[in-house]
Short mmCIF file of C-alpha atoms in Angstrom, two decimals:
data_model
loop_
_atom_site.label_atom_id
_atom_site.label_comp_id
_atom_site.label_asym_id
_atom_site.label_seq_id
_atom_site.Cartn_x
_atom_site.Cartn_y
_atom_site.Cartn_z
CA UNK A 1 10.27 14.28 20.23
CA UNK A 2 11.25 10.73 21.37
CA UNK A 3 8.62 10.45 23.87
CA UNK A 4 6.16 11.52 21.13
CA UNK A 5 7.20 9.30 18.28
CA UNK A 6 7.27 6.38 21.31
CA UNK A 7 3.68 7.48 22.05
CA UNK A 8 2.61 7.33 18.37
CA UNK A 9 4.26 3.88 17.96
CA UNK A 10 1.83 2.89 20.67
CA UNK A 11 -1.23 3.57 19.22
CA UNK A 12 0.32 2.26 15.95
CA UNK A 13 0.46 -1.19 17.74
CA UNK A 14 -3.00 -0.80 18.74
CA UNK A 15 -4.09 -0.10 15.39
CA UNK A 16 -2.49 -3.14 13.91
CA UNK A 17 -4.09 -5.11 17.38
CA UNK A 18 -7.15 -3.58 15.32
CA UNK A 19 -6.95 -4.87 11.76
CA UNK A 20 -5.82 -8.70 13.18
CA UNK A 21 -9.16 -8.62 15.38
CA UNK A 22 -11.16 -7.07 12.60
CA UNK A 23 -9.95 -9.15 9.60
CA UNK A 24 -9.70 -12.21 11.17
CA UNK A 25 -13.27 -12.22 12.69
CA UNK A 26 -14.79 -11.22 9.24
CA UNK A 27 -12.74 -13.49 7.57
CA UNK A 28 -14.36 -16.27 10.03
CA UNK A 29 -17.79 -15.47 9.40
CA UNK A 30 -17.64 -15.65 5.86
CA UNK A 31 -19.58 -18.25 3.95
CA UNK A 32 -16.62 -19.93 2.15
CA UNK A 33 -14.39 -22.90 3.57
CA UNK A 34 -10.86 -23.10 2.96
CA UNK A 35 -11.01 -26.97 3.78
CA UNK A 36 -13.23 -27.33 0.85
CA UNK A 37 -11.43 -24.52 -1.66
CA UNK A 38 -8.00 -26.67 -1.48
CA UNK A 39 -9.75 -30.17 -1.57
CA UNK A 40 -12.19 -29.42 -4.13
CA UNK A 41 -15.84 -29.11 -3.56
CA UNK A 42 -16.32 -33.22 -4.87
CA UNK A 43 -14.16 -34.15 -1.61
CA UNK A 44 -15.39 -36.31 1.19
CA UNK A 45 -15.95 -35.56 4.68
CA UNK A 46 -12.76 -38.05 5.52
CA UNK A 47 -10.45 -35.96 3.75
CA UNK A 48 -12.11 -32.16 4.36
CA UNK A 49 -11.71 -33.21 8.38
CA UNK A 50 -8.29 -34.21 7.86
CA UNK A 51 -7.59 -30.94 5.89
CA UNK A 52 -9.27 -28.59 8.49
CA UNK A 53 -7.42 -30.50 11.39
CA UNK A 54 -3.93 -29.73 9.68
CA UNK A 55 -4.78 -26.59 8.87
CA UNK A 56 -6.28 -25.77 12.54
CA UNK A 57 -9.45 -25.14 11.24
CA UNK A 58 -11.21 -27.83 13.86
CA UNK A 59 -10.40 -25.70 16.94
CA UNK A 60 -12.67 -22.89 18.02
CA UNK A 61 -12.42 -19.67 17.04
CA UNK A 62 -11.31 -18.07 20.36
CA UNK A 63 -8.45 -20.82 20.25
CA UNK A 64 -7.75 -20.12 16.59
CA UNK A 65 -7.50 -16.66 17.39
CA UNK A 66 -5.18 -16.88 20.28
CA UNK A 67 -2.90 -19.36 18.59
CA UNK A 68 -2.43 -16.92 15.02
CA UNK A 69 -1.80 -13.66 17.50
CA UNK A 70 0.58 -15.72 19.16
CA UNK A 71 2.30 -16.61 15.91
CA UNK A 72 2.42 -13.02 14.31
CA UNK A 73 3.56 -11.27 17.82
CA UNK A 74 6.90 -10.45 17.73
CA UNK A 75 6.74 -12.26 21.49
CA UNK A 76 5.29 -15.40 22.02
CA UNK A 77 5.07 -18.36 23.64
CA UNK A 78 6.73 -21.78 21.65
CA UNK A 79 7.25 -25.22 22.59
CA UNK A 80 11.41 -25.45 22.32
CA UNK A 81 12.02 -28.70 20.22
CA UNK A 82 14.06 -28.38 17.40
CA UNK A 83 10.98 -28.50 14.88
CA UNK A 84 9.51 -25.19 16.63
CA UNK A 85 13.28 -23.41 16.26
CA UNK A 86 13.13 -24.28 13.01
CA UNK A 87 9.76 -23.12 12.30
CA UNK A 88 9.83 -19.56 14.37
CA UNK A 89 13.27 -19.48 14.08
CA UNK A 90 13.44 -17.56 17.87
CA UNK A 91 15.46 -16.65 20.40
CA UNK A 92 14.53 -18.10 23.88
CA UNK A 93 13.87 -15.51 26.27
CA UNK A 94 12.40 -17.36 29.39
CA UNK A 95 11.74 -20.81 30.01
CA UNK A 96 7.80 -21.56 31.20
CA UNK A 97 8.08 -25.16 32.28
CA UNK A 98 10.11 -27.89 30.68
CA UNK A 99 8.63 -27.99 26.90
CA UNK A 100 8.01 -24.00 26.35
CA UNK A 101 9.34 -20.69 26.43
CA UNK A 102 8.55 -17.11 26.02
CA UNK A 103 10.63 -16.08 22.63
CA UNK A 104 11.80 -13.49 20.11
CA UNK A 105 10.66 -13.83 16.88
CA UNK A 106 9.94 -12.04 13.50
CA UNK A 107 6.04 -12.53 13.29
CA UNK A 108 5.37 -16.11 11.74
CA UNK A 109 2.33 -15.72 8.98
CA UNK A 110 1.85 -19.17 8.12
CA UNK A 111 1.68 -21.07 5.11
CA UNK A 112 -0.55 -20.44 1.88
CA UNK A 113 -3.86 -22.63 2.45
CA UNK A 114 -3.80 -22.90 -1.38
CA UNK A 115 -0.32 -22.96 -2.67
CA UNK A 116 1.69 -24.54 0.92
CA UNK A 117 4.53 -21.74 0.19
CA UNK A 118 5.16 -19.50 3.19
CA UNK A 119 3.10 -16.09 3.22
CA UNK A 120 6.59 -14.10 3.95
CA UNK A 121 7.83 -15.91 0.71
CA UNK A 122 4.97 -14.59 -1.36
CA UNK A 123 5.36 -11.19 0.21
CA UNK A 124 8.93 -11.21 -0.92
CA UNK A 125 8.25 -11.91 -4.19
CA UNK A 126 5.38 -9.82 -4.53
CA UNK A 127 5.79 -6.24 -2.56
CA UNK A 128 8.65 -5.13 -4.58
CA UNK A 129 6.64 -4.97 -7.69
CA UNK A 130 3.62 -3.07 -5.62
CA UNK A 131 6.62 -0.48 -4.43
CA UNK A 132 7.60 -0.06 -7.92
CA UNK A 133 3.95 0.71 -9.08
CA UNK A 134 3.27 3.23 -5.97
CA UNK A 135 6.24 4.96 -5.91
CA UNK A 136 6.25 5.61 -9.80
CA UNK A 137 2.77 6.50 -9.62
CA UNK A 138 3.14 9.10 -6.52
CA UNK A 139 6.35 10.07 -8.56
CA UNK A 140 4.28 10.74 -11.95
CA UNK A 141 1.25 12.33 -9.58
CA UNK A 142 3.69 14.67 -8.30
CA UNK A 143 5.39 16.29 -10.63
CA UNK A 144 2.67 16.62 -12.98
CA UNK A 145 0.36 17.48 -10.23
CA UNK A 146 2.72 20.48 -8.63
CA UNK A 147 3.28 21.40 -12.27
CA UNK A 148 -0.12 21.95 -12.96
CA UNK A 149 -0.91 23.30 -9.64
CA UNK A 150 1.26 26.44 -9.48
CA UNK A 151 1.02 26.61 -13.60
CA UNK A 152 -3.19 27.31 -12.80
CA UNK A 153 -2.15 29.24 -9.40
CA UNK A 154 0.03 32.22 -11.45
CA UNK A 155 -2.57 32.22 -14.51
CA UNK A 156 -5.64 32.35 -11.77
CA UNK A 157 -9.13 32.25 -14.02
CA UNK A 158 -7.18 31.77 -17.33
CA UNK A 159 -8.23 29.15 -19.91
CA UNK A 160 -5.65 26.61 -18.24
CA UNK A 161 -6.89 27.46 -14.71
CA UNK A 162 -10.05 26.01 -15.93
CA UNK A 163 -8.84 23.20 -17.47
CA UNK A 164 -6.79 22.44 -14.63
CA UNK A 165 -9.38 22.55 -12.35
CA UNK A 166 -11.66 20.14 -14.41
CA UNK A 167 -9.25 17.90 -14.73
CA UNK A 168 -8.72 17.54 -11.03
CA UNK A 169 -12.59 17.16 -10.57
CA UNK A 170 -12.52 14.09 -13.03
CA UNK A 171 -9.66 12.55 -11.62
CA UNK A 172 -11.22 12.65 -7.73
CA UNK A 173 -14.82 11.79 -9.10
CA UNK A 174 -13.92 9.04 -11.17
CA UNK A 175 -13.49 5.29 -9.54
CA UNK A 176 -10.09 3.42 -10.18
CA UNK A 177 -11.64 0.63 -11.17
CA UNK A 178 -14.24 1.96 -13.77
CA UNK A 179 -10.32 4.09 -15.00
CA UNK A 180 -8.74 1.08 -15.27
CA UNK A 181 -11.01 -0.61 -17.20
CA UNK A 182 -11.47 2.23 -19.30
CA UNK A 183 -6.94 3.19 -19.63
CA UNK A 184 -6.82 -0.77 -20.37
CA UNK A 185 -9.58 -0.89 -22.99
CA UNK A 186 -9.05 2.58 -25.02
CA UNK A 187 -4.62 2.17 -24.74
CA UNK A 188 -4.43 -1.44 -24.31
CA UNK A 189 -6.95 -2.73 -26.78
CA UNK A 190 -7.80 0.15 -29.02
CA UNK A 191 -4.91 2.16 -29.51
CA UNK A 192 -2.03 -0.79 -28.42
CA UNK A 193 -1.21 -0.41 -32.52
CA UNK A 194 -0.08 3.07 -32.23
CA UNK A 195 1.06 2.66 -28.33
CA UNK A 196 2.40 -0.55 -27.99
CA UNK A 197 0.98 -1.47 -25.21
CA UNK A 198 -1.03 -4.60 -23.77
CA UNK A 199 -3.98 -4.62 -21.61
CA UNK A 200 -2.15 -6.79 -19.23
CA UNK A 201 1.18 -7.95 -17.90
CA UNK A 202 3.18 -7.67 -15.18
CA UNK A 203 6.92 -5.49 -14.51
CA UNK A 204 8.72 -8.91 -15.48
CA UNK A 205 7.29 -11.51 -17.75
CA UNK A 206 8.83 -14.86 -18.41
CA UNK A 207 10.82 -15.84 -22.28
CA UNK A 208 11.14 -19.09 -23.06
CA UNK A 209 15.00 -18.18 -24.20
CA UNK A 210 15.66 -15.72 -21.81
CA UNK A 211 14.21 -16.51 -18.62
CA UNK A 212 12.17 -13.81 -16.42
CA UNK A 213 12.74 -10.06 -18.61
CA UNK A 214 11.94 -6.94 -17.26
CA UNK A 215 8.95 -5.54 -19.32
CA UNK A 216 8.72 -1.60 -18.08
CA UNK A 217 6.30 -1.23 -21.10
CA UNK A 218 3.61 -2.69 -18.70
CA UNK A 219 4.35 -0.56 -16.00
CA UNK A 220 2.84 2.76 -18.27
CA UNK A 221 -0.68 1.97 -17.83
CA UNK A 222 -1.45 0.54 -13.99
CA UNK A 223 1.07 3.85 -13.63
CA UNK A 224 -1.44 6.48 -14.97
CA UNK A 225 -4.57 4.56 -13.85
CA UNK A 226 -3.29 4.40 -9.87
CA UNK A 227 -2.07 8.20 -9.76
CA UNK A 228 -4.92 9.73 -11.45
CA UNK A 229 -6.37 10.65 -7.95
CA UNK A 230 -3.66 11.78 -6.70
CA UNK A 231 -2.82 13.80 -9.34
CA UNK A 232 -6.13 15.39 -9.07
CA UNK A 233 -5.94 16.02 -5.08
CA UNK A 234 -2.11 17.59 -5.44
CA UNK A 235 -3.18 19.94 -8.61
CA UNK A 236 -5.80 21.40 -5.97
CA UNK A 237 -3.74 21.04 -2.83
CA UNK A 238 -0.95 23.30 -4.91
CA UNK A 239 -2.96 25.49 -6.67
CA UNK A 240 -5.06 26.75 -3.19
CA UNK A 241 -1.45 26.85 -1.05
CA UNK A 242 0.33 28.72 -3.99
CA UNK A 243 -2.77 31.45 -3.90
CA UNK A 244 -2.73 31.66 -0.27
CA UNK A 245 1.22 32.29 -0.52
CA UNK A 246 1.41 34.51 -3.66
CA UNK A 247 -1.43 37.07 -1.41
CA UNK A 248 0.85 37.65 1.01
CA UNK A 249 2.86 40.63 1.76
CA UNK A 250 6.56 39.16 1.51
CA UNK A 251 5.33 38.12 -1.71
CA UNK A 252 4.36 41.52 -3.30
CA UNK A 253 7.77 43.19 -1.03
CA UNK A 254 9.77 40.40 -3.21
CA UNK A 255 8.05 41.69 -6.51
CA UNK A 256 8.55 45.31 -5.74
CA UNK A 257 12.30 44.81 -5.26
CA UNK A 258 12.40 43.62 -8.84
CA UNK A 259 12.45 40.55 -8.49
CA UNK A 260 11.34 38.64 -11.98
CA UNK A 261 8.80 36.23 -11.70
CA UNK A 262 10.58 32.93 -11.77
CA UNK A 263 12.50 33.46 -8.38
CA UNK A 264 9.30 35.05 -6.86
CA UNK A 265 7.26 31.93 -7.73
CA UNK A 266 10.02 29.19 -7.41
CA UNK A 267 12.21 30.29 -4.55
CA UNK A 268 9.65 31.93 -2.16
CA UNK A 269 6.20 31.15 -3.52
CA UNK A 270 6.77 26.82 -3.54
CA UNK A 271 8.62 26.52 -0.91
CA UNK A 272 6.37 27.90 2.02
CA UNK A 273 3.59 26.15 -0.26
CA UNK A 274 4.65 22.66 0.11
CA UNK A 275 3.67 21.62 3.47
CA UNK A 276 0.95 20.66 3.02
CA UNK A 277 1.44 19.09 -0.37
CA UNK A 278 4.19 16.91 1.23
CA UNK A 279 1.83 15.64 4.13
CA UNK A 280 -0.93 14.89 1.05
CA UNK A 281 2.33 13.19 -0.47
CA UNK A 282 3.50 10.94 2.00
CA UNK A 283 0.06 9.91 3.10
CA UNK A 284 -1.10 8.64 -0.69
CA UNK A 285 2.02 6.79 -0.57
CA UNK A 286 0.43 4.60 1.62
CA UNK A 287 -3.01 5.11 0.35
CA UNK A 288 -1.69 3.67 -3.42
CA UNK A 289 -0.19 0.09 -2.26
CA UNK A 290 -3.30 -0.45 -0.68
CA UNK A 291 -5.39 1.16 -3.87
CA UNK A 292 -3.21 -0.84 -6.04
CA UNK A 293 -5.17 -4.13 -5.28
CA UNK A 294 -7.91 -3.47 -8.15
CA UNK A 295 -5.55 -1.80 -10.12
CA UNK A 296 -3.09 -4.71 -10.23
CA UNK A 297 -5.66 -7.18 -10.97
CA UNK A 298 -7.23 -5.68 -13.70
CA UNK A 299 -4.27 -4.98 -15.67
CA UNK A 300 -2.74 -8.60 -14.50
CA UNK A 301 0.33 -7.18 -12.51
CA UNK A 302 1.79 -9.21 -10.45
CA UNK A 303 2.16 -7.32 -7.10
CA UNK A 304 0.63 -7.70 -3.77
CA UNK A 305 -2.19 -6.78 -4.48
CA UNK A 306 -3.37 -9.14 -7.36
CA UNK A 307 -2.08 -12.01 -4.97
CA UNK A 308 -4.42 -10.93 -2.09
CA UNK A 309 -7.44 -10.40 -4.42
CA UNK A 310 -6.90 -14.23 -5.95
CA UNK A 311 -6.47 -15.56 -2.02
CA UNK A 312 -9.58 -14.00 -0.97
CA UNK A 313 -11.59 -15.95 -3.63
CA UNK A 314 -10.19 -18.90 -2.81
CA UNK A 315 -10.37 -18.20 1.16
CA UNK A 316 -6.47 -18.57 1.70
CA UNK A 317 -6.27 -16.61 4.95
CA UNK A 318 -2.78 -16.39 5.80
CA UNK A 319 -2.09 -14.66 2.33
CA UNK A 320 -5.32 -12.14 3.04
CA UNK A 321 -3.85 -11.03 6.23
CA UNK A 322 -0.36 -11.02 5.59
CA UNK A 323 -0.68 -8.54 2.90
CA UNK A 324 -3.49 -6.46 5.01
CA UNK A 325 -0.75 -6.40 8.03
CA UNK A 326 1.82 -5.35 5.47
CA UNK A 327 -0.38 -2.53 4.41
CA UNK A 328 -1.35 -1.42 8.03
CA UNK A 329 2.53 -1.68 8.78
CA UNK A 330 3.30 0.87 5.98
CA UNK A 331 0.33 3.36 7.61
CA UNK A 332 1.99 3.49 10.28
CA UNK A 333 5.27 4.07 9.66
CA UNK A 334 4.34 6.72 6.89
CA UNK A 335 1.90 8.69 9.96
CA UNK A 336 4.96 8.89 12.08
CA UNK A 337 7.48 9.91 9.54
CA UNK A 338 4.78 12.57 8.06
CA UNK A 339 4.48 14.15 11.81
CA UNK A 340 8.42 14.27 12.55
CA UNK A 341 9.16 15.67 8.64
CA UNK A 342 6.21 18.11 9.03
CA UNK A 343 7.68 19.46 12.25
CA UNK A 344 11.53 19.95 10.20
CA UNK A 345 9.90 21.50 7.62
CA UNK A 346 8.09 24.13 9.60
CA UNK A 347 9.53 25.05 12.67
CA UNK A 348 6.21 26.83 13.76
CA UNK A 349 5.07 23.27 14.38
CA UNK A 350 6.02 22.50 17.85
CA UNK A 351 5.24 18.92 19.21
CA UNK A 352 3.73 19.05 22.65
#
C-alpha cells in the first residue's frame, strides 16, 4: 500500500508539473498585458517598461518560466541575503557558491499584479469560504441525492421513480451557469419577498456597527445552484447500485427470514451499495471548488473562485495560478484518498 500511494503521489507531481506548463504558457500567449492592466491603458512607455521590469515581465519567456517553477518548487535555488530569507522564508540545504543555495521552502506564489498583496494571503482569505460552499453543497447533494436514490430504487417504475429520474436528467443536462442565473433571478429577485433572500452576497458581509457578520442566508442559493449536478449523478448512481443489490440472492434469503423491509433495505441493501456512490462522492468534492468559480461570481460570493475569475480579466497571473495549483492540489489528494478508502471499504479490492 505504501509503495502504491508513493507511486500515485508521483504521477500527482507530474500532473501539477502539467497544469504550471499548461497555464502558464496559455496565460503568455494571451492578448492582454498585465503592465498595461495595473498602469492603465493612458500610461506611457516610460512607466509600462518600468512596470514590466519589476514585475519580470522584460525577460523571456523560457527565463520567466524557469524563474516562477523555481519559486513554487518546494526546492529551489535562492540567493542567501537576508532579503531572500525573508522573502522564501527557507531553510538552507546546500551552499552553490558564495551568494546561493539549494533550499527548503513552502512554494512562493508571488504577489498580486493588481492588488501587491501576496497570492498565499488571498488564498487564505478566500478558500475557506469556497470549502464552506463545496462541502455544504456535496453535503446537501448527498443526502438528498441517496434519499431519492434508494426512495425510486424500492418503488422501481412508480410515479416517484419517474419523477426521480427526470429530475436527475435536468439536473445533469442543465449548465451551472444558465442555473445560477436562473436560482438567482426566480429566488433572489422574484420571490426574495417571500424567501428572504438576495441575488448576491457573500458568507460574511461587512456592518458599519458591527464589523464583518456572518450572513448564512447567502449561503442557500450558490448551495442549491453548485449541487444540482451532483445531486442528479448520486440519485442515479444510488438508484442503479441499490437495484443491482436488492436482485441478489442474500437479499431475497434476508426477506424470506422475515426480515421487514427497513433492515433489508438499510442494513444490507445501502451498505454494499455505497461504493461506488462514495468514489462519485469524494471525486465531486473536488470537482465543486473548481465548479464553484461561475457559481461564486454570479451570486457575488466571495470565495476563490470569484477572486480568480476578476484576476483573469485583469491578467493578474500569480492570483490565476495560485488558485488553479490549489485546485490541482485538492485532485490529487482526493484521487489518492478515494483509492486507499475504496480498498477499506471493499476488501475484494486488492492493490497490486
Amino acid at each position: 500500500m505504501l509503495s502504491y500511494i508513493l507511486n500515485k503521489t508521483f504521477y500527482g507531481l507530474l500532473v501539477m508539473l502539467g497544469i504550471v506548463v499548461a497555464v502558464f504558457f496559455l496565460f503568455n500567449i494571451l492578448p492582454a498585458d498585465p503592465a498595461r492592466m495595473t498602469m492603465g491603458q493612458r500610461s506611457d512607455v516610460q512607466s509600462l517598461e518600468a512596470v514590466r521590469k519589476e514585475l519580470g515581465l522584460d525577460k523571456p519567456m523560457p527565463v520567466q518560466f524557469a524563474l516562477f517553477l523555481n519559486d513554487i518548487s518546494p526546492i529551489g535555488l535562492h540567493p542567501t541575503d537576508s532579503a531572500s530569507q525573508a522573502k522564501y522564508n527557507y531553510i538552507q540545504l546546500l551552499p552553490v557558491g558564495k551568494e546561493d543555495a539549494i533550499a527548503l521552502k513552502w512554494p512562493y506564489l508571488r504577489r498580486s499584479y493588481q492588488t501587491k498583496k501576496e497570492v498565499s494571503e488571498i488564498l487564505k482569505e478566500t478558500i475557506p469560504n469556497t470549502l464552506v460552499l463545496a462541502f455544504t453543497s456535496m453535503l446537501f447533494a448527498s443526502i438528498l441525492g441517496i434519499a431519492l436514490g434508494v426512495i425510486s430504487a424500492i418503488n422501481k417504475d412508480s410515479w416517484i421513480d419517474k419523477v426521480s429520474i427526470g429530475f436527475s436528467i435536468i439536473g445533469i443536462s442543465a449548465p451551472s451557469f444558465f442555473a445560477g442565473i436562473i436560482i438567482a433571478w426566480l429566488f433572489g429577485f422574484v420571490l426574495s419577498d417571500y424567501t428572504g433572500l438576495n441575488m448576491s452576497g457573500s458568507l460574511h458581509n461587512y456592518d458599519p456597527f458591527k464589523g464583518e457578520v456572518l450572513s448564512l442566508k447567502n449561503l442557500w442559493l450558490p448551495m442549491i445552484t453548485l449541487g444540482l449536478r451532483p445531486l442528479a449523478i448520486i440519485v442515479q448512481l444510488t438508484r442503479s447500485a441499490m437495484l443491482d443489490v436488492l436482485a441478489m440472492d442474500y437479499i431475497r434469503t434476508a426477506k424470506a427470514k422475515g426480515l421487514n423491509n427497513y433492515t433489508v433495505v438499510m442494513k444490507h441493501a445501502l451498505r454494499n451499495a455505497l461504493n461506488p456512490v462514495v468514489t462519485a462522492i469524494s471525486g465531486w468534492f473536488a470537482s465543486l471548488i473548481a465548479g464553484s468559480f461561475f457559481i461564486e461570481y454570479i451570486f457575488g460570493y466571495n470565495g476563490l473562485g470569484k477572486a480568480t475569475v476578476d484576476a483573469l480579466g485583469l491578467a493578474d497571473f500569480p492570483v490565476v495560478m495560485g488558485s488553479i495549483l490549489f485546485c490541482g492540489f485538492i485532485f490529487v489528494v482526493l484521487n489518492i484518498l478515494v483509492d486507499v478508502l475504496y480498498g477499506i471499504l471493499d476488501p475484494r479490492v486488492r492493490v497490486r
